Amino acid sequence: MESVWGLISQCIVSFLALILLLEQVSYLKKKRFLPGPKLVFPFIGNAISLVKNPTKFWGMQSSYAKSTPLGVSANYIIGRYILYIYSTDLSHKIFANVRPDAFHLVGHPFGKKLFGEHNLIYMFGQQHKDLRRRMAPNFTPRALKTYTNMQQRIILEHLKSWCRKTGNESSWSIPLRILCRDMNLETSQTVFVGPYLNAAARERFNRDYNFFNVGLMKLPIDLPGFAFRNARLAVERLVETLAGCVEESEKKMKNGEEPSCLIDFWMQEHLRELSETSINPFELTYKEIGGHLFDFLFASQDASTSSLLWAVAFLDSHPEVLDRVRKEVAKYWVPESDTVIQAEQLREMKYTEAVAREVVRIRAPATMVPHIAGVDFQLTENYVIPKGTIVFPSVFDSSFQGFTEPDRFDPDRFIEERQEDRVYKKYFLAFGAGPHQCVGQRYAINHLMLFIAMFATLIDFKRDRTDGCDEIVYVPTIVPKDDCRIFLSRRCSRFPSF
């Protein structure tokens, strides 16, 4: 009997060894001449190093990719072969080929499990174009003006709160990351679904969004008790909550009331189109629209938090830039007047907008835009991306190509006289490119501009500098390692009242 069990054990060990060997051979066959690890751990690949230190992991992939003229590197994570794209031209090639028979945008390596199958980022062709066209009224000048007023009121209340935390004394420092995150979450909720979330719903919303945020950075283990499962279930609850807001908004718009938030503008246009279309109207369920609203939330929330933190960091390290921002804002807005910055005034703040765009360029919040190859795709003359590969075009690396002295923080590159935003447009990929380019980028820039204008005008601040405080960490968007810890105090004689 012992000899039988011994034989069985040997067979099992031999079978596992064969499986592991075939896995390594498959990886090396796909990798071919590309730089990357020569050997990978069975099944999990380099997932542990990715989760443990994503900054180091992606930095290594970037170094691998830069070591070859092709600008591509390879690796292996949780049974999936991955490619990292450093080359801007190849990134554009991927963005331009999002379609069923080429690349599928996924937003996250395991995004479909999190966001569900029926999602804006997974759409193609005419269906995708139709939906984006119907979203356009959400970001017209009229809609953006409505949002601008709400954004300023929320920013002001949070700046007051930050000063209260220090007793309006600059004797101790506070980290801004969670404070900015909370401010942005309230802003997103208010701008997107305004009056349709009561206090209890907002509390549940915040809790579920935190589950989602934590799960994004964990291994994709969809079992009870694991962060990824908690994130997936939280997304389902968030979408249901947003679906309820859509239904309430539709009722309000049917009564002819004026829009007061993004979903109102959407529902107003949706009802207008339904009334004018007699054949095959474009119908969406409340839950489907709720899912698209969650896409907006995901796109705006963490990316915006990242940009706000880096804006503070760069304004602190470049006092001449801060001084120019303050002088420009003072031409258009006096806090003691107790009036908000008007949308027309915001458009005149050209230098403040240049600062905002330079922050987004030099610290692109979502550093990569993952896609999955739906077919074998001829990337170059000598290399075919195997079907099923997860491809990561690096918008972060593109930001440091083409531009004049790209490592230098220089808002003047976006001023009309230099026109680097036009000359080097192909390298500015922070909002993506191709059919899935961010539909809300004007809203995002406006929000960053308003924060910079109000923070610089109302607050005196100084970084609490420590070794490595400006190093990049992923949470999942990139932020300063110290969470942007600052000393702050009120700068103006009094806070405005509006």
Short mmCIF file of N, CA and C in Angstrom, two decimals, residues 149-165 179 182-184 186-187 190 333 338 340 451 454-455 458-459 488 495-498:
data_model
loop_
_atom_site.label_atom_id
_atom_site.label_comp_id
_atom_site.label_asym_id
_atom_site.label_seq_id
_atom_site.Cartn_x
_atom_site.Cartn_y
_atom_site.Cartn_z
N ASN A 149 -20.54 76.87 -8.86
CA ASN A 149 -21.07 77.47 -7.63
C ASN A 149 -21.07 76.46 -6.49
N MET A 150 -21.49 75.23 -6.77
CA MET A 150 -21.51 74.20 -5.73
C MET A 150 -20.10 73.84 -5.29
N GLN A 151 -19.19 73.70 -6.24
CA GLN A 151 -17.80 73.35 -5.91
C GLN A 151 -17.19 74.36 -4.95
N GLN A 152 -17.40 75.64 -5.20
CA GLN A 152 -16.79 76.67 -4.36
C GLN A 152 -17.33 76.64 -2.93
N ARG A 153 -18.61 76.43 -2.79
CA ARG A 153 -19.20 76.39 -1.46
C ARG A 153 -18.64 75.23 -0.64
N ILE A 154 -18.46 74.09 -1.29
CA ILE A 154 -17.93 72.92 -0.58
C ILE A 154 -16.45 73.13 -0.26
N ILE A 155 -15.68 73.64 -1.23
CA ILE A 155 -14.26 73.92 -0.97
C ILE A 155 -14.12 74.87 0.21
N LEU A 156 -14.92 75.93 0.23
CA LEU A 156 -14.84 76.92 1.30
C LEU A 156 -15.11 76.29 2.66
N GLU A 157 -16.15 75.50 2.77
CA GLU A 157 -16.49 74.87 4.06
C GLU A 157 -15.37 73.96 4.54
N HIS A 158 -14.73 73.26 3.60
CA HIS A 158 -13.65 72.36 4.01
C HIS A 158 -12.39 73.13 4.37
N LEU A 159 -12.10 74.22 3.69
CA LEU A 159 -10.95 75.04 4.08
C LEU A 159 -11.15 75.62 5.49
N LYS A 160 -12.37 76.03 5.79
CA LYS A 160 -12.67 76.50 7.15
C LYS A 160 -12.41 75.39 8.16
N SER A 161 -12.87 74.18 7.81
CA SER A 161 -12.70 73.03 8.71
C SER A 161 -11.23 72.72 8.92
N TRP A 162 -10.42 72.81 7.87
CA TRP A 162 -9.00 72.55 8.01
C TRP A 162 -8.34 73.54 8.96
N CYS A 163 -8.74 74.79 8.85
CA CYS A 163 -8.18 75.80 9.75
C CYS A 163 -8.61 75.55 11.20
N ARG A 164 -9.84 75.11 11.39
CA ARG A 164 -10.30 74.80 12.74
C ARG A 164 -9.51 73.65 13.36
N LYS A 165 -9.06 72.72 12.52
CA LYS A 165 -8.29 71.59 13.03
C LYS A 165 -6.97 72.03 13.64
N LEU A 179 -8.30 64.49 3.99
CA LEU A 179 -9.14 65.70 3.99
C LEU A 179 -9.57 66.06 2.57
N ASP A 182 -12.13 63.46 1.35
CA ASP A 182 -13.48 63.70 1.89
C ASP A 182 -14.13 64.89 1.20
N MET A 183 -13.36 65.94 0.95
CA MET A 183 -13.90 67.10 0.25
C MET A 183 -14.35 66.73 -1.16
N ASN A 184 -13.54 65.94 -1.85
CA ASN A 184 -13.90 65.55 -3.21
C ASN A 184 -15.09 64.61 -3.25
N GLU A 186 -17.59 64.61 -1.13
CA GLU A 186 -18.77 65.46 -0.94
C GLU A 186 -19.06 66.26 -2.21
N THR A 187 -18.00 66.75 -2.85
CA THR A 187 -18.19 67.52 -4.09
C THR A 187 -18.83 66.65 -5.17
N THR A 190 -22.47 65.88 -4.40
CA THR A 190 -23.33 67.06 -4.54
C THR A 190 -23.49 67.46 -6.00
N TRP A 333 -11.18 88.24 -8.12
CA TRP A 333 -11.98 87.80 -6.96
C TRP A 333 -11.42 88.37 -5.67
N ASP A 338 -17.74 88.51 -0.54
CA ASP A 338 -18.75 87.47 -0.27
C ASP A 338 -19.47 87.00 -1.53
N VAL A 340 -19.04 84.43 -5.11
CA VAL A 340 -18.29 83.32 -5.67
C VAL A 340 -17.52 83.79 -6.90
N PHE A 451 -9.92 75.09 -6.71
CA PHE A 451 -9.21 74.77 -5.47
C PHE A 451 -7.92 75.56 -5.37
N MET A 454 -8.76 79.31 -4.63
CA MET A 454 -9.28 79.57 -3.29
C MET A 454 -8.26 79.22 -2.22
N PHE A 455 -7.56 78.10 -2.38
CA PHE A 455 -6.56 77.70 -1.39
C PHE A 455 -5.43 78.72 -1.33
N LEU A 458 -6.94 82.11 0.23
CA LEU A 458 -7.48 82.09 1.59
C LEU A 458 -6.54 81.50 2.63
N ILE A 459 -5.53 80.75 2.19
CA ILE A 459 -4.71 79.98 3.13
C ILE A 459 -3.23 80.33 2.98
N LEU A 488 -0.74 75.14 8.17
CA LEU A 488 -1.61 76.11 7.49
C LEU A 488 -2.27 77.04 8.49
N PHE A 495 -12.98 84.72 6.28
CA PHE A 495 -13.45 83.87 5.19
C PHE A 495 -14.70 84.49 4.55
N PRO A 496 -14.84 84.34 3.26
CA PRO A 496 -16.07 84.85 2.62
C PRO A 496 -17.30 84.13 3.11
N SER A 497 -18.44 84.73 2.89
CA SER A 497 -19.71 84.12 3.29
C SER A 497 -20.60 84.05 2.06
N PHE A 498 -20.75 82.82 1.53
CA PHE A 498 -21.65 82.64 0.41
C PHE A 498 -22.22 81.22 0.40
#
